[in-house]
mmCIF file of C-alpha atoms in Angstrom:
data_model
loop_
_atom_site.group_PDB
_atom_site.id
_atom_site.type_symbol
_atom_site.label_atom_id
_atom_site.label_comp_id
_atom_site.label_asym_id
_atom_site.label_seq_id
_atom_site.Cartn_x
_atom_site.Cartn_y
_atom_site.Cartn_z
ATOM 1 C CA MET A 1 -0.071 0.047 -0.015
ATOM 2 C CA GLY A 2 1.626 3.257 -1.052
ATOM 3 C CA LEU A 3 -0.619 6.245 -1.932
ATOM 4 C CA VAL A 4 -4.210 7.117 -0.823
ATOM 5 C CA ASN A 5 -5.527 9.828 -2.782
ATOM 6 C CA GLY A 6 -2.107 11.140 -3.571
ATOM 7 C CA LEU A 7 -0.816 11.003 0.143
ATOM 8 C CA PRO A 8 1.363 8.392 1.560
ATOM 9 C CA ALA A 9 -0.848 5.707 3.090
ATOM 10 C CA HIS A 10 1.440 5.593 6.239
ATOM 11 C CA VAL A 11 0.560 9.149 7.092
ATOM 12 C CA LEU A 12 -3.140 8.214 7.263
ATOM 13 C CA LEU A 13 -2.803 4.622 8.659
ATOM 14 C CA VAL A 14 -0.591 5.773 11.545
ATOM 15 C CA HIS A 15 -3.533 7.715 13.135
ATOM 16 C CA PHE A 16 -5.367 4.284 13.573
ATOM 17 C CA VAL A 17 -2.557 3.001 15.607
ATOM 18 C CA VAL A 18 -2.035 6.154 17.538
ATOM 19 C CA VAL A 19 -5.728 6.148 18.618
ATOM 20 C CA LEU A 20 -6.243 2.269 18.761
ATOM 21 C CA VAL A 21 -3.378 1.196 20.836
ATOM 22 C CA PRO A 22 -4.042 3.666 23.865
ATOM 23 C CA LEU A 23 -7.781 2.997 23.692
ATOM 24 C CA THR A 24 -7.090 -0.834 23.608
ATOM 25 C CA ALA A 25 -4.717 -0.550 26.452
ATOM 26 C CA LEU A 26 -7.170 1.495 28.429
ATOM 27 C CA ALA A 27 -9.941 -0.990 27.808
ATOM 28 C CA LEU A 28 -7.811 -4.084 28.641
ATOM 29 C CA THR A 29 -6.542 -2.448 31.925
ATOM 30 C CA ALA A 30 -10.148 -1.502 33.015
ATOM 31 C CA GLY A 31 -11.484 -5.005 32.021
ATOM 32 C CA ALA A 32 -8.728 -6.709 33.877
ATOM 33 C CA ILE A 33 -8.909 -4.827 37.123
ATOM 34 C CA LEU A 34 -12.706 -4.609 37.072
ATOM 35 C CA PRO A 35 -14.344 -7.756 35.654
ATOM 36 C CA SER A 36 -17.652 -6.247 35.607
ATOM 37 C CA VAL A 37 -16.280 -3.727 33.139
ATOM 38 C CA ALA A 38 -15.039 -6.675 30.935
ATOM 39 C CA GLN A 39 -18.445 -8.244 31.321
ATOM 40 C CA ARG A 40 -20.193 -5.027 30.103
ATOM 41 C CA MET A 41 -17.538 -4.587 27.161
ATOM 42 C CA GLY A 42 -18.154 -8.221 26.158
ATOM 43 C CA VAL A 43 -16.869 -9.375 22.697
ATOM 44 C CA VAL A 44 -16.151 -5.568 21.997
ATOM 45 C CA LEU A 45 -12.852 -5.837 23.919
ATOM 46 C CA PRO A 46 -11.246 -8.666 21.846
ATOM 47 C CA LEU A 47 -12.682 -7.283 18.622
ATOM 48 C CA LEU A 48 -11.115 -3.898 19.481
ATOM 49 C CA ALA A 49 -7.717 -5.654 20.188
ATOM 50 C CA LEU A 50 -7.975 -7.543 16.903
ATOM 51 C CA ILE A 51 -8.697 -4.439 14.871
ATOM 52 C CA THR A 52 -5.687 -2.870 16.635
ATOM 53 C CA LEU A 53 -3.572 -5.808 15.990
ATOM 54 C CA VAL A 54 -4.507 -5.675 12.217
ATOM 55 C CA SER A 55 -3.775 -1.845 11.977
ATOM 56 C CA VAL A 56 -0.304 -2.088 12.998
ATOM 57 C CA PRO A 57 1.268 -4.244 10.066
ATOM 58 C CA LEU A 58 -0.710 -2.181 7.595
ATOM 59 C CA ALA A 59 0.774 0.986 9.019
ATOM 60 C CA THR A 60 4.194 -0.745 9.106
ATOM 61 C CA ASP A 61 3.924 -1.972 5.546
ATOM 62 C CA ALA A 62 2.851 1.545 4.420
ATOM 63 C CA GLY A 63 5.725 2.961 6.375
ATOM 64 C CA GLU A 64 8.158 0.569 4.683
ATOM 65 C CA TRP A 65 7.069 1.961 1.325
ATOM 66 C CA LEU A 66 7.377 5.354 2.455
ATOM 67 C CA GLU A 67 10.918 4.613 3.646
ATOM 68 C CA GLU A 68 11.859 3.502 0.231
ATOM 69 C CA HIS A 69 10.577 6.854 -1.188
ATOM 70 C CA VAL A 70 12.221 9.271 1.134
ATOM 71 C CA GLY A 71 15.969 10.066 1.193
ATOM 72 C CA ASN A 72 18.440 8.016 3.370
ATOM 73 C CA ASP A 73 17.978 9.710 6.696
ATOM 74 C CA ALA A 74 19.185 8.341 10.083
ATOM 75 C CA LEU A 75 15.799 9.786 11.834
ATOM 76 C CA VAL A 76 13.795 7.777 9.355
ATOM 77 C CA ARG A 77 15.792 4.622 9.791
ATOM 78 C CA ARG A 78 15.330 5.134 13.719
ATOM 79 C CA HIS A 79 11.731 5.659 13.239
ATOM 80 C CA ALA A 80 11.385 2.601 11.214
ATOM 81 C CA GLU A 81 13.418 0.479 13.675
ATOM 82 C CA LEU A 82 11.122 1.621 16.552
ATOM 83 C CA GLY A 83 8.047 0.928 14.519
ATOM 84 C CA ASP A 84 9.097 -2.799 13.900
ATOM 85 C CA GLY A 85 9.101 -3.368 17.806
ATOM 86 C CA LEU A 86 5.363 -2.395 18.189
ATOM 87 C CA LEU A 87 3.740 -5.689 16.758
ATOM 88 C CA PRO A 88 4.797 -7.905 19.922
ATOM 89 C CA TRP A 89 3.113 -5.447 22.319
ATOM 90 C CA VAL A 90 -0.036 -5.353 20.269
ATOM 91 C CA LEU A 91 -0.070 -9.008 20.032
ATOM 92 C CA GLY A 92 0.169 -9.112 23.837
ATOM 93 C CA LEU A 93 -2.740 -6.657 24.087
ATOM 94 C CA PHE A 94 -4.792 -9.025 21.782
ATOM 95 C CA VAL A 95 -3.995 -12.163 23.548
ATOM 96 C CA LEU A 96 -4.444 -10.706 27.084
ATOM 97 C CA SER A 97 -7.695 -9.057 25.739
ATOM 98 C CA ALA A 98 -9.234 -12.462 24.613
ATOM 99 C CA VAL A 99 -8.198 -13.951 27.982
ATOM 100 C CA VAL A 100 -9.888 -11.267 30.064
ATOM 101 C CA TRP A 101 -13.008 -11.358 27.935
ATOM 102 C CA TRP A 102 -13.063 -15.159 28.041
ATOM 103 C CA ALA A 103 -12.670 -15.092 31.980
ATOM 104 C CA ALA A 104 -15.419 -12.455 32.371
ATOM 105 C CA ARG A 105 -17.638 -14.434 29.859
ATOM 106 C CA ARG A 106 -16.934 -17.509 31.991
ATOM 107 C CA THR A 107 -17.695 -15.906 35.344
ATOM 108 C CA ALA A 108 -21.070 -14.387 33.962
ATOM 109 C CA ALA A 109 -22.073 -17.885 32.665
ATOM 110 C CA ALA A 110 -21.575 -19.379 36.159
ATOM 111 C CA GLY A 111 -24.161 -17.032 37.645
ATOM 112 C CA PRO A 112 -24.473 -14.478 40.333
ATOM 113 C CA ASP A 113 -23.097 -16.689 42.991
ATOM 114 C CA ALA A 114 -19.652 -17.139 41.358
ATOM 115 C CA SER A 115 -19.282 -13.288 40.432
ATOM 116 C CA GLY A 116 -19.911 -12.443 44.070
ATOM 117 C CA GLY A 117 -16.620 -13.666 45.279
ATOM 118 C CA THR A 118 -13.464 -14.958 43.965
ATOM 119 C CA ARG A 119 -12.264 -18.449 44.802
ATOM 120 C CA TRP A 120 -8.830 -18.527 46.463
ATOM 121 C CA SER A 121 -7.536 -20.722 43.688
ATOM 122 C CA ALA A 122 -8.224 -18.237 41.077
ATOM 123 C CA LEU A 123 -6.932 -15.136 42.923
ATOM 124 C CA PRO A 124 -3.214 -15.808 41.803
ATOM 125 C CA VAL A 125 -4.350 -16.210 38.163
ATOM 126 C CA ARG A 126 -6.433 -13.185 38.318
ATOM 127 C CA ALA A 127 -3.577 -11.117 39.904
ATOM 128 C CA ALA A 128 -1.225 -12.323 37.156
ATOM 129 C CA ALA A 129 -3.646 -11.232 34.411
ATOM 130 C CA VAL A 130 -4.070 -7.868 36.004
ATOM 131 C CA VAL A 131 -0.190 -7.328 36.364
ATOM 132 C CA LEU A 132 0.514 -8.662 32.713
ATOM 133 C CA SER A 133 -2.471 -6.525 31.384
ATOM 134 C CA VAL A 134 -1.084 -3.288 33.132
ATOM 135 C CA VAL A 135 2.542 -3.957 32.080
ATOM 136 C CA VAL A 136 1.762 -4.703 28.383
ATOM 137 C CA ALA A 137 -0.801 -1.763 28.101
ATOM 138 C CA ALA A 138 1.948 0.490 29.532
ATOM 139 C CA GLY A 139 4.686 -1.000 27.300
ATOM 140 C CA ALA A 140 2.497 -0.516 24.192
ATOM 141 C CA VAL A 141 1.535 3.044 25.141
ATOM 142 C CA VAL A 142 5.057 3.949 25.775
ATOM 143 C CA ASP A 143 6.284 2.421 22.561
ATOM 144 C CA VAL A 144 3.654 4.114 20.519
ATOM 145 C CA TYR A 145 4.616 7.374 22.068
ATOM 146 C CA ARG A 146 8.445 6.716 21.306
ATOM 147 C CA ILE A 147 7.516 5.709 17.705
ATOM 148 C CA GLY A 148 5.455 8.785 17.057
ATOM 149 C CA ASP A 149 8.071 11.120 18.481
ATOM 150 C CA SER A 150 10.592 9.566 16.406
ATOM 151 C CA GLY A 151 8.381 9.898 13.405
ATOM 152 C CA ALA A 152 7.503 13.398 14.031
ATOM 153 C CA LYS A 153 11.233 14.157 14.334
ATOM 154 C CA ALA A 154 11.970 12.530 11.143
ATOM 155 C CA ALA A 155 9.178 14.265 9.315
ATOM 156 C CA TRP A 156 9.799 17.881 10.848
ATOM 157 C CA HIS A 157 13.560 18.214 11.748
ATOM 158 C CA ASP A 158 14.066 20.704 9.024
ATOM 159 C CA GLY A 159 10.580 21.618 7.918
ATOM 160 C CA PHE A 160 9.832 24.674 9.851
ATOM 161 C CA SER A 161 11.281 27.863 11.174
ATOM 162 C CA LYS A 162 11.805 28.060 14.912
ATOM 163 C CA THR A 163 11.307 31.953 14.796
ATOM 164 C CA ALA A 164 8.037 33.465 13.401
ATOM 165 C CA THR A 165 8.261 34.711 9.955
ATOM 166 C CA GLY A 166 5.934 37.624 10.551
ATOM 167 C CA THR A 167 3.557 36.782 7.830
ATOM 168 C CA ASP A 168 0.316 36.948 10.042
ATOM 169 C CA GLY A 169 -0.376 40.495 9.012
ATOM 170 C CA ASP A 170 1.495 42.209 11.783
ATOM 171 C CA SER A 171 3.605 45.096 10.286
ATOM 172 C CA ARG A 172 5.612 46.229 13.120
#
């Protein structure tokens, strides 16, 4: 995928990633910490994570096309290297979202007696799911920030003046 309506597809697709990764991370964290939230979200949680998972390789592939069509630049290479590291984080978001959804569904199917209290044997598993969810969500969001920051630096490093040009109509 190279161009969309004359613009590099990466410039458009990256916005899905920038929005969906933090949204999925927030939904996963809320669902892992509060099973009632996961029950209310239902299948939306793993579907959101799946859409997020699909958006990352699309943006990465479009970014690789763009990388081949811009000059050889260390900032662009750094951005591409960082971008290649996002997929494992997003795969983790997807897997954990599916696990949290499945656990919430199983708890809801067990009936109101099961959701009122947690069996002691399930407590370590639930605690591990919460910790993993928080760690993977935080890692994914931080990685998206780092990738976006490097991309902005690559795109704008010489593209603007640090001082105002005075073209806003002010004739002083």
